[in-house]
């Protein structure tokens, strides 16, 4: 074994082609990394502390190193998309890197010009009323045919609930809707507002349970699919779906539901979102929001340095921490009854999605999605799975009700539309 400072050990010396990575490798603090090199060599790096075990197959190590130096963790993603490296378990490799977040100061940041460019790009995709529709369409209007290939048959694009280990993806998504309705204690005939109705999965489940549903979305493709779904189910008398911004909502409802829409709101509009929930929720009713959060000690770095997701997948998006959810809810006059985490369920959801996505390669090619796009999307699914498995991000189910005390002053002034 060859020592690599700080206690990390190599099973053999690094060949010249990857020697520039030695300084980076010596920072590995937890886990085991198996390197597979272009010349056929195999080297194992063993950190002093236990952690995930992963394999990294390097095709063009010098290009990878250059991407890391210039563009940080975004460069890691872009290098994968370009085919510079692979892994038999991409999510496991990214989990290993997440497990070493302290050794790498949470992230590889890249050069200052890269950081400035990414920050400006993120700022330019602000979720004003016009910007929010543009950002949503950039992601969801890839086409219903695309999402149909790898989501479950019910077209649910949010973390599932594997209430029993033997459940498949479709059963786990149905179990989530059942759990949400049970948590709301909603009774037949009551009226539920869904902020961000997606392809109509929850709306159909709630209507079949005897509820009236009003749902809003900013995606024309999703809306068309959801309306047709409701028509085929014969539930048009119970469900109204609209192309509408949440900020334009009026009226009051017995309950409010929002399933992973908050992540697309943008930090400048968080308070407005909670105020909208408060305005639309009748006293005595419940609001339930399923929201992805980022760990408290990583938030400031994440806020200052937009990541791969914000650059390539969800322009304008932003994850809150648990404390942000509590403080904004309180300021809007909402009382948090419960907040339960289920990140491990989301990790399994993402693994199931990725397996379906990989199996759909021929059909994706037929739709015109090239190799570069498919590698980007696979990296996205693996990146998220690794985040949940490492605890860097989590999934919260937040249950709220109208507080008896008046709302507090606004925490953040909303940017002009």
Short mmCIF file of C-alpha atoms in Angstrom, two decimals:
data_model
loop_
_atom_site.label_atom_id
_atom_site.label_comp_id
_atom_site.label_asym_id
_atom_site.label_seq_id
_atom_site.Cartn_x
_atom_site.Cartn_y
_atom_site.Cartn_z
CA UNK A 1 0.00 0.00 0.00
CA UNK A 2 1.13 3.57 -0.78
CA UNK A 3 0.29 6.25 1.79
CA UNK A 4 -1.54 9.35 0.52
CA UNK A 5 -1.23 11.88 3.36
CA UNK A 6 -4.11 12.11 5.88
CA UNK A 7 -4.14 8.30 6.14
CA UNK A 8 -5.59 7.45 2.70
CA UNK A 9 -3.86 4.47 1.08
CA UNK A 10 -3.32 3.35 -2.52
CA UNK A 11 -3.00 -0.26 -3.55
CA UNK A 12 -0.36 0.80 -6.12
CA UNK A 13 1.39 4.00 -7.27
CA UNK A 14 -0.56 6.25 -9.63
CA UNK A 15 0.58 6.12 -13.26
CA UNK A 16 1.62 9.36 -14.92
CA UNK A 17 -1.75 9.87 -16.67
CA UNK A 18 -3.61 10.33 -13.39
CA UNK A 19 -0.82 11.57 -11.14
CA UNK A 20 -2.35 15.11 -11.04
CA UNK A 21 -5.29 13.54 -9.18
CA UNK A 22 -3.05 12.44 -6.31
CA UNK A 23 -3.52 15.67 -4.38
CA UNK A 24 -7.28 15.38 -4.76
CA UNK A 25 -7.34 11.71 -3.77
CA UNK A 26 -5.37 12.30 -0.58
CA UNK A 27 -8.31 14.32 0.72
CA UNK A 28 -10.58 11.26 0.67
CA UNK A 29 -11.64 10.89 4.30
CA UNK A 30 -14.26 8.12 4.22
CA UNK A 31 -15.03 5.12 2.05
CA UNK A 32 -13.28 3.10 -0.64
CA UNK A 33 -12.69 4.15 -4.24
CA UNK A 34 -11.74 1.68 -6.97
CA UNK A 35 -10.09 3.41 -9.94
CA UNK A 36 -10.15 1.78 -13.36
CA UNK A 37 -7.64 3.55 -15.60
CA UNK A 38 -7.35 3.88 -19.42
CA UNK A 39 -4.30 1.60 -19.59
CA UNK A 40 -6.18 -1.20 -17.86
CA UNK A 41 -4.68 -0.59 -14.40
CA UNK A 42 -6.85 -0.95 -11.29
CA UNK A 43 -6.01 1.00 -8.14
CA UNK A 44 -7.93 1.08 -4.88
CA UNK A 45 -7.93 4.14 -2.62
CA UNK A 46 -8.88 3.35 0.97
CA UNK A 47 -9.80 6.26 3.26
CA UNK A 48 -9.11 6.13 7.01
CA UNK A 49 -12.81 6.12 7.91
CA UNK A 50 -15.52 3.69 6.72
CA UNK A 51 -17.97 4.86 4.08
CA UNK A 52 -19.50 4.01 0.71
CA UNK A 53 -17.59 1.87 -1.77
CA UNK A 54 -17.65 2.81 -5.45
CA UNK A 55 -15.88 2.29 -8.76
CA UNK A 56 -14.70 5.12 -11.02
CA UNK A 57 -13.85 4.23 -14.62
CA UNK A 58 -11.64 6.94 -16.16
CA UNK A 59 -11.59 7.19 -19.95
CA UNK A 60 -9.98 10.62 -20.36
CA UNK A 61 -8.51 11.55 -16.96
CA UNK A 62 -6.73 14.73 -18.10
CA UNK A 63 -9.97 16.16 -19.46
CA UNK A 64 -11.73 15.22 -16.23
CA UNK A 65 -9.03 16.96 -14.18
CA UNK A 66 -9.26 20.06 -16.35
CA UNK A 67 -13.06 20.16 -15.92
CA UNK A 68 -12.73 19.79 -12.15
CA UNK A 69 -10.20 22.61 -11.91
CA UNK A 70 -12.11 25.03 -14.12
CA UNK A 71 -15.75 24.23 -13.32
CA UNK A 72 -15.74 22.39 -10.01
CA UNK A 73 -18.56 19.96 -9.30
CA UNK A 74 -20.41 21.25 -12.35
CA UNK A 75 -17.35 20.20 -14.32
CA UNK A 76 -17.64 16.72 -12.82
CA UNK A 77 -21.16 16.49 -14.25
CA UNK A 78 -20.19 17.96 -17.60
CA UNK A 79 -17.23 15.60 -17.85
CA UNK A 80 -19.56 12.65 -17.31
CA UNK A 81 -21.99 13.96 -19.92
CA UNK A 82 -19.08 14.25 -22.39
CA UNK A 83 -18.08 10.62 -21.76
CA UNK A 84 -14.78 11.29 -19.94
CA UNK A 85 -15.68 8.84 -17.18
CA UNK A 86 -18.22 6.23 -16.15
CA UNK A 87 -19.20 4.11 -13.18
CA UNK A 88 -21.16 0.87 -13.00
CA UNK A 89 -23.10 2.56 -10.17
CA UNK A 90 -23.04 6.31 -10.78
CA UNK A 91 -25.23 7.05 -7.77
CA UNK A 92 -22.90 5.08 -5.48
CA UNK A 93 -19.87 7.05 -6.70
CA UNK A 94 -21.64 10.36 -6.14
CA UNK A 95 -22.73 9.14 -2.72
CA UNK A 96 -19.07 8.48 -1.90
CA UNK A 97 -18.19 12.05 -2.94
CA UNK A 98 -21.08 13.38 -0.83
CA UNK A 99 -19.79 11.39 2.14
CA UNK A 100 -16.57 13.38 1.81
CA UNK A 101 -18.27 16.78 1.61
CA UNK A 102 -16.36 18.12 4.62
CA UNK A 103 -13.01 17.15 3.11
CA UNK A 104 -13.98 18.99 -0.08
CA UNK A 105 -15.60 21.97 1.67
CA UNK A 106 -19.05 20.70 0.59
CA UNK A 107 -18.30 21.03 -3.11
CA UNK A 108 -15.64 21.58 -5.74
CA UNK A 109 -16.21 25.21 -6.61
CA UNK A 110 -14.16 25.79 -9.75
CA UNK A 111 -12.76 29.13 -10.84
CA UNK A 112 -14.33 32.44 -9.83
CA UNK A 113 -15.41 33.26 -13.39
CA UNK A 114 -17.32 29.99 -13.59
CA UNK A 115 -18.99 30.70 -10.25
CA UNK A 116 -19.94 34.22 -11.35
CA UNK A 117 -21.33 32.99 -14.68
CA UNK A 118 -23.46 30.33 -12.97
CA UNK A 119 -24.73 32.81 -10.41
CA UNK A 120 -25.71 35.28 -13.14
CA UNK A 121 -27.42 32.50 -15.12
CA UNK A 122 -29.39 31.48 -12.03
CA UNK A 123 -30.39 35.09 -11.30
CA UNK A 124 -31.54 35.51 -14.89
CA UNK A 125 -33.96 32.60 -14.46
CA UNK A 126 -35.87 34.22 -11.59
CA UNK A 127 -39.42 32.93 -11.03
CA UNK A 128 -41.40 36.04 -11.81
CA UNK A 129 -44.81 35.20 -13.27
CA UNK A 130 -43.38 35.20 -16.78
CA UNK A 131 -40.12 33.55 -15.74
CA UNK A 132 -41.84 30.78 -13.76
CA UNK A 133 -43.83 29.66 -16.80
CA UNK A 134 -40.69 29.68 -18.96
CA UNK A 135 -38.74 27.66 -16.37
CA UNK A 136 -41.48 25.08 -15.90
CA UNK A 137 -41.92 24.61 -19.63
CA UNK A 138 -38.15 24.14 -20.06
CA UNK A 139 -38.38 20.99 -17.91
CA UNK A 140 -41.86 19.53 -18.21
CA UNK A 141 -42.50 20.26 -21.85
CA UNK A 142 -39.82 17.84 -22.98
CA UNK A 143 -42.94 15.92 -23.93
CA UNK A 144 -45.41 13.57 -22.31
CA UNK A 145 -44.04 10.74 -24.48
CA UNK A 146 -40.62 11.23 -22.85
CA UNK A 147 -41.87 11.02 -19.27
CA UNK A 148 -44.23 8.17 -20.06
CA UNK A 149 -41.24 5.96 -20.90
CA UNK A 150 -39.79 5.91 -17.38
CA UNK A 151 -42.35 7.17 -14.87
CA UNK A 152 -44.90 4.73 -13.46
CA UNK A 153 -48.10 4.19 -15.50
CA UNK A 154 -49.83 6.82 -13.35
CA UNK A 155 -47.30 9.48 -14.49
CA UNK A 156 -46.29 10.54 -10.99
CA UNK A 157 -43.10 12.62 -10.89
CA UNK A 158 -42.44 12.86 -7.15
CA UNK A 159 -41.08 10.70 -4.36
CA UNK A 160 -43.07 7.53 -3.73
CA UNK A 161 -43.96 5.91 -0.39
CA UNK A 162 -42.85 2.26 -0.15
CA UNK A 163 -45.20 1.33 2.66
CA UNK A 164 -44.16 -2.32 2.24
CA UNK A 165 -40.73 -3.52 1.03
CA UNK A 166 -42.23 -5.64 -1.76
CA UNK A 167 -44.06 -2.72 -3.38
CA UNK A 168 -43.21 -1.79 -6.94
CA UNK A 169 -43.03 1.82 -8.14
CA UNK A 170 -46.68 2.10 -9.17
CA UNK A 171 -47.91 0.64 -5.89
CA UNK A 172 -45.66 2.98 -3.91
CA UNK A 173 -46.97 6.03 -5.77
CA UNK A 174 -50.56 4.95 -5.05
CA UNK A 175 -49.59 4.41 -1.40
CA UNK A 176 -48.31 7.99 -1.25
CA UNK A 177 -51.63 9.41 -2.44
CA UNK A 178 -53.50 7.23 0.05
CA UNK A 179 -51.25 8.43 2.88
CA UNK A 180 -51.76 12.07 1.91
CA UNK A 181 -55.55 11.72 1.94
CA UNK A 182 -55.42 9.93 5.28
CA UNK A 183 -53.19 12.63 6.77
CA UNK A 184 -55.56 15.35 5.59
CA UNK A 185 -58.49 13.46 7.16
CA UNK A 186 -60.43 14.72 4.14
CA UNK A 187 -64.10 13.76 3.93
CA UNK A 188 -66.14 13.11 0.77
CA UNK A 189 -67.58 16.33 -0.60
CA UNK A 190 -64.79 18.54 0.71
CA UNK A 191 -62.88 20.76 -1.71
CA UNK A 192 -59.11 20.35 -2.13
CA UNK A 193 -56.78 22.78 -3.89
CA UNK A 194 -53.67 21.26 -5.46
CA UNK A 195 -50.88 23.73 -6.22
CA UNK A 196 -48.87 22.09 -8.98
CA UNK A 197 -51.15 19.30 -10.22
CA UNK A 198 -48.66 17.64 -12.59
CA UNK A 199 -50.21 14.96 -14.76
CA UNK A 200 -53.24 14.65 -12.49
CA UNK A 201 -52.35 11.62 -10.35
CA UNK A 202 -53.36 13.09 -7.01
CA UNK A 203 -56.39 14.84 -8.50
CA UNK A 204 -57.71 11.51 -9.78
CA UNK A 205 -57.01 9.73 -6.48
CA UNK A 206 -58.72 12.47 -4.47
CA UNK A 207 -61.73 12.56 -6.80
CA UNK A 208 -62.13 8.78 -6.59
CA UNK A 209 -62.19 9.23 -2.79
CA UNK A 210 -65.22 11.54 -3.18
CA UNK A 211 -63.47 14.92 -2.95
CA UNK A 212 -63.81 17.93 -5.21
CA UNK A 213 -60.46 19.05 -6.61
CA UNK A 214 -59.15 22.27 -8.16
CA UNK A 215 -55.64 21.96 -9.55
CA UNK A 216 -53.27 24.43 -11.19
CA UNK A 217 -50.11 24.00 -13.27
CA UNK A 218 -47.90 26.12 -15.54
CA UNK A 219 -47.18 23.32 -18.03
CA UNK A 220 -49.52 23.16 -21.04
CA UNK A 221 -48.37 19.60 -21.79
CA UNK A 222 -49.13 18.42 -18.27
CA UNK A 223 -52.49 20.18 -18.27
CA UNK A 224 -53.60 18.55 -21.52
CA UNK A 225 -52.63 15.10 -20.25
CA UNK A 226 -54.26 15.62 -16.85
CA UNK A 227 -57.54 16.88 -18.31
CA UNK A 228 -57.74 13.92 -20.67
CA UNK A 229 -56.99 11.58 -17.79
CA UNK A 230 -59.82 13.03 -15.73
CA UNK A 231 -62.20 12.86 -18.71
CA UNK A 232 -61.39 9.18 -19.32
CA UNK A 233 -61.94 8.44 -15.63
CA UNK A 234 -65.38 10.07 -15.76
CA UNK A 235 -64.48 12.51 -12.97
CA UNK A 236 -65.02 15.83 -14.75
CA UNK A 237 -67.84 16.75 -12.39
CA UNK A 238 -65.40 16.67 -9.44
CA UNK A 239 -62.16 18.03 -10.92
CA UNK A 240 -61.26 21.42 -12.39
CA UNK A 241 -57.70 21.86 -13.71
CA UNK A 242 -56.33 25.21 -14.88
CA UNK A 243 -53.21 26.75 -16.43
CA UNK A 244 -52.60 29.27 -13.67
CA UNK A 245 -49.83 30.74 -11.52
CA UNK A 246 -50.26 29.99 -7.81
CA UNK A 247 -50.00 33.72 -7.07
CA UNK A 248 -53.24 34.34 -8.97
CA UNK A 249 -55.27 31.90 -6.83
CA UNK A 250 -58.31 33.18 -4.95
CA UNK A 251 -61.05 31.68 -2.81
CA UNK A 252 -60.80 29.28 0.12
CA UNK A 253 -60.65 25.50 0.23
CA UNK A 254 -61.11 22.83 2.87
CA UNK A 255 -57.58 21.55 2.24
CA UNK A 256 -54.48 22.50 0.23
CA UNK A 257 -51.99 20.01 -1.21
CA UNK A 258 -48.70 20.69 -3.00
CA UNK A 259 -46.43 17.81 -3.97
CA UNK A 260 -42.88 18.88 -4.86
CA UNK A 261 -43.82 22.13 -6.53
CA UNK A 262 -42.20 24.37 -3.90
CA UNK A 263 -38.69 23.54 -5.15
CA UNK A 264 -39.45 25.48 -8.36
CA UNK A 265 -40.76 28.60 -6.58
CA UNK A 266 -37.42 30.35 -5.99
CA UNK A 267 -36.18 31.80 -2.71
CA UNK A 268 -37.44 35.32 -3.40
CA UNK A 269 -40.99 33.96 -3.61
CA UNK A 270 -41.05 31.48 -0.72
CA UNK A 271 -42.96 33.82 1.55
CA UNK A 272 -45.55 34.57 -1.12
CA UNK A 273 -46.11 30.82 -1.60
CA UNK A 274 -46.81 30.29 2.10
CA UNK A 275 -49.07 33.36 2.17
CA UNK A 276 -50.99 31.91 -0.76
CA UNK A 277 -51.50 28.66 1.15
CA UNK A 278 -52.70 30.64 4.19
CA UNK A 279 -55.07 32.74 2.06
CA UNK A 280 -56.58 29.68 0.35
CA UNK A 281 -56.94 27.45 3.45
CA UNK A 282 -60.11 27.57 5.49
CA UNK A 283 -59.62 27.68 9.28
CA UNK A 284 -59.89 24.11 10.55
CA UNK A 285 -58.57 22.63 7.33
CA UNK A 286 -55.13 21.18 6.65
CA UNK A 287 -52.42 21.94 4.15
CA UNK A 288 -49.93 19.25 3.19
CA UNK A 289 -46.76 19.98 1.23
CA UNK A 290 -44.18 17.43 0.12
CA UNK A 291 -40.91 19.35 -0.25
CA UNK A 292 -37.27 18.43 -0.87
CA UNK A 293 -34.91 20.15 1.60
CA UNK A 294 -31.16 20.62 1.82
CA UNK A 295 -29.20 20.13 5.04
CA UNK A 296 -28.85 23.24 7.18
CA UNK A 297 -25.06 23.39 7.16
CA UNK A 298 -24.89 23.16 3.36
CA UNK A 299 -27.48 25.81 2.53
CA UNK A 300 -25.29 28.93 2.39
CA UNK A 301 -22.75 27.30 0.07
CA UNK A 302 -25.59 25.96 -2.11
CA UNK A 303 -27.24 29.38 -2.25
CA UNK A 304 -23.98 31.07 -3.29
CA UNK A 305 -22.98 28.46 -5.88
CA UNK A 306 -25.79 27.22 -8.18
CA UNK A 307 -25.40 23.52 -8.88
CA UNK A 308 -25.82 21.08 -11.76
CA UNK A 309 -29.59 20.78 -11.18
CA UNK A 310 -30.11 24.53 -11.35
CA UNK A 311 -27.96 24.88 -14.47
CA UNK A 312 -29.20 21.95 -16.54
CA UNK A 313 -32.42 20.49 -15.11
CA UNK A 314 -34.53 22.96 -13.09
CA UNK A 315 -33.62 26.54 -14.04
CA UNK A 316 -34.70 28.95 -11.32
CA UNK A 317 -35.14 26.22 -8.70
CA UNK A 318 -33.98 26.41 -5.09
CA UNK A 319 -34.18 23.97 -2.17
CA UNK A 320 -34.98 25.27 1.32
CA UNK A 321 -33.78 23.89 4.63
CA UNK A 322 -36.17 22.61 7.29
CA UNK A 323 -35.74 25.81 9.30
CA UNK A 324 -36.74 27.90 6.27
CA UNK A 325 -40.00 25.98 5.98
CA UNK A 326 -40.85 26.50 9.65
CA UNK A 327 -39.97 30.20 9.72
CA UNK A 328 -41.81 31.07 6.50
CA UNK A 329 -44.88 29.10 7.55
CA UNK A 330 -44.94 30.89 10.90
CA UNK A 331 -44.53 34.29 9.27
CA UNK A 332 -47.48 33.55 6.97
CA UNK A 333 -49.76 32.63 9.88
CA UNK A 334 -49.51 28.87 9.46
CA UNK A 335 -48.86 26.42 12.28
CA UNK A 336 -46.68 23.41 11.48
CA UNK A 337 -48.47 20.40 12.96
CA UNK A 338 -45.95 17.78 11.79
CA UNK A 339 -42.87 17.51 9.59
CA UNK A 340 -41.81 13.97 8.69
CA UNK A 341 -38.77 12.95 6.63
CA UNK A 342 -38.72 10.15 4.05
CA UNK A 343 -35.56 10.65 2.01
CA UNK A 344 -34.76 6.94 1.83
CA UNK A 345 -38.08 6.38 0.03
CA UNK A 346 -37.10 9.00 -2.52
CA UNK A 347 -33.70 7.38 -3.06
CA UNK A 348 -35.48 4.14 -3.95
CA UNK A 349 -37.90 6.03 -6.21
CA UNK A 350 -34.98 7.52 -8.11
CA UNK A 351 -33.28 4.13 -8.45
CA UNK A 352 -36.52 2.73 -9.90
CA UNK A 353 -36.84 5.67 -12.29
CA UNK A 354 -33.25 5.31 -13.43
CA UNK A 355 -33.64 1.59 -14.08
CA UNK A 356 -36.71 2.30 -16.21
CA UNK A 357 -34.91 5.17 -17.95
CA UNK A 358 -31.94 2.96 -18.86
CA UNK A 359 -34.23 0.20 -20.10
CA UNK A 360 -36.01 2.72 -22.36
CA UNK A 361 -32.84 3.61 -24.32
CA UNK A 362 -34.10 2.36 -27.73
CA UNK A 363 -37.39 4.23 -27.34
CA UNK A 364 -35.60 7.39 -26.20
CA UNK A 365 -33.34 7.20 -29.25
CA UNK A 366 -36.41 6.84 -31.46
CA UNK A 367 -37.84 10.04 -29.93
CA UNK A 368 -34.65 11.89 -30.85
CA UNK A 369 -32.95 12.08 -27.43
CA UNK A 370 -29.25 11.67 -28.19
CA UNK A 371 -26.52 10.06 -26.09
CA UNK A 372 -25.43 13.34 -24.53
CA UNK A 373 -28.97 14.09 -23.33
CA UNK A 374 -29.43 10.56 -22.01
CA UNK A 375 -26.16 10.75 -20.06
CA UNK A 376 -27.22 14.10 -18.62
CA UNK A 377 -30.55 12.69 -17.50
CA UNK A 378 -28.99 9.58 -16.02
CA UNK A 379 -26.53 11.77 -14.11
CA UNK A 380 -29.45 13.87 -12.83
CA UNK A 381 -31.28 10.83 -11.48
CA UNK A 382 -28.08 9.40 -9.94
CA UNK A 383 -27.09 12.80 -8.51
CA UNK A 384 -30.44 13.09 -6.71
CA UNK A 385 -30.37 9.48 -5.49
CA UNK A 386 -26.90 10.04 -4.04
CA UNK A 387 -28.07 13.22 -2.34
CA UNK A 388 -30.88 11.40 -0.55
CA UNK A 389 -28.78 8.38 0.39
CA UNK A 390 -26.06 10.58 1.88
CA UNK A 391 -28.50 12.83 3.74
CA UNK A 392 -27.32 15.92 1.85
CA UNK A 393 -30.94 16.39 0.82
CA UNK A 394 -34.12 14.97 2.32
CA UNK A 395 -37.84 14.80 1.64
CA UNK A 396 -40.22 16.44 4.10
CA UNK A 397 -43.96 15.99 4.40
CA UNK A 398 -45.13 19.20 6.04
CA UNK A 399 -48.63 19.39 7.55
CA UNK A 400 -49.92 22.87 8.37
CA UNK A 401 -53.04 24.58 9.63
CA UNK A 402 -54.11 28.18 10.09
CA UNK A 403 -52.56 29.57 13.25
CA UNK A 404 -54.86 31.28 15.79
CA UNK A 405 -52.31 34.11 16.07
CA UNK A 406 -52.02 36.76 13.32
CA UNK A 407 -49.33 36.43 10.64
CA UNK A 408 -45.91 37.94 11.36
CA UNK A 409 -44.34 40.64 9.13
CA UNK A 410 -42.99 39.40 5.78
CA UNK A 411 -39.57 37.79 5.99
CA UNK A 412 -38.48 38.57 2.44
CA UNK A 413 -39.75 41.18 0.01
CA UNK A 414 -40.85 39.55 -3.21
CA UNK A 415 -39.07 40.70 -6.34
CA UNK A 416 -41.29 42.57 -8.82
CA UNK A 417 -43.02 40.49 -11.45
#
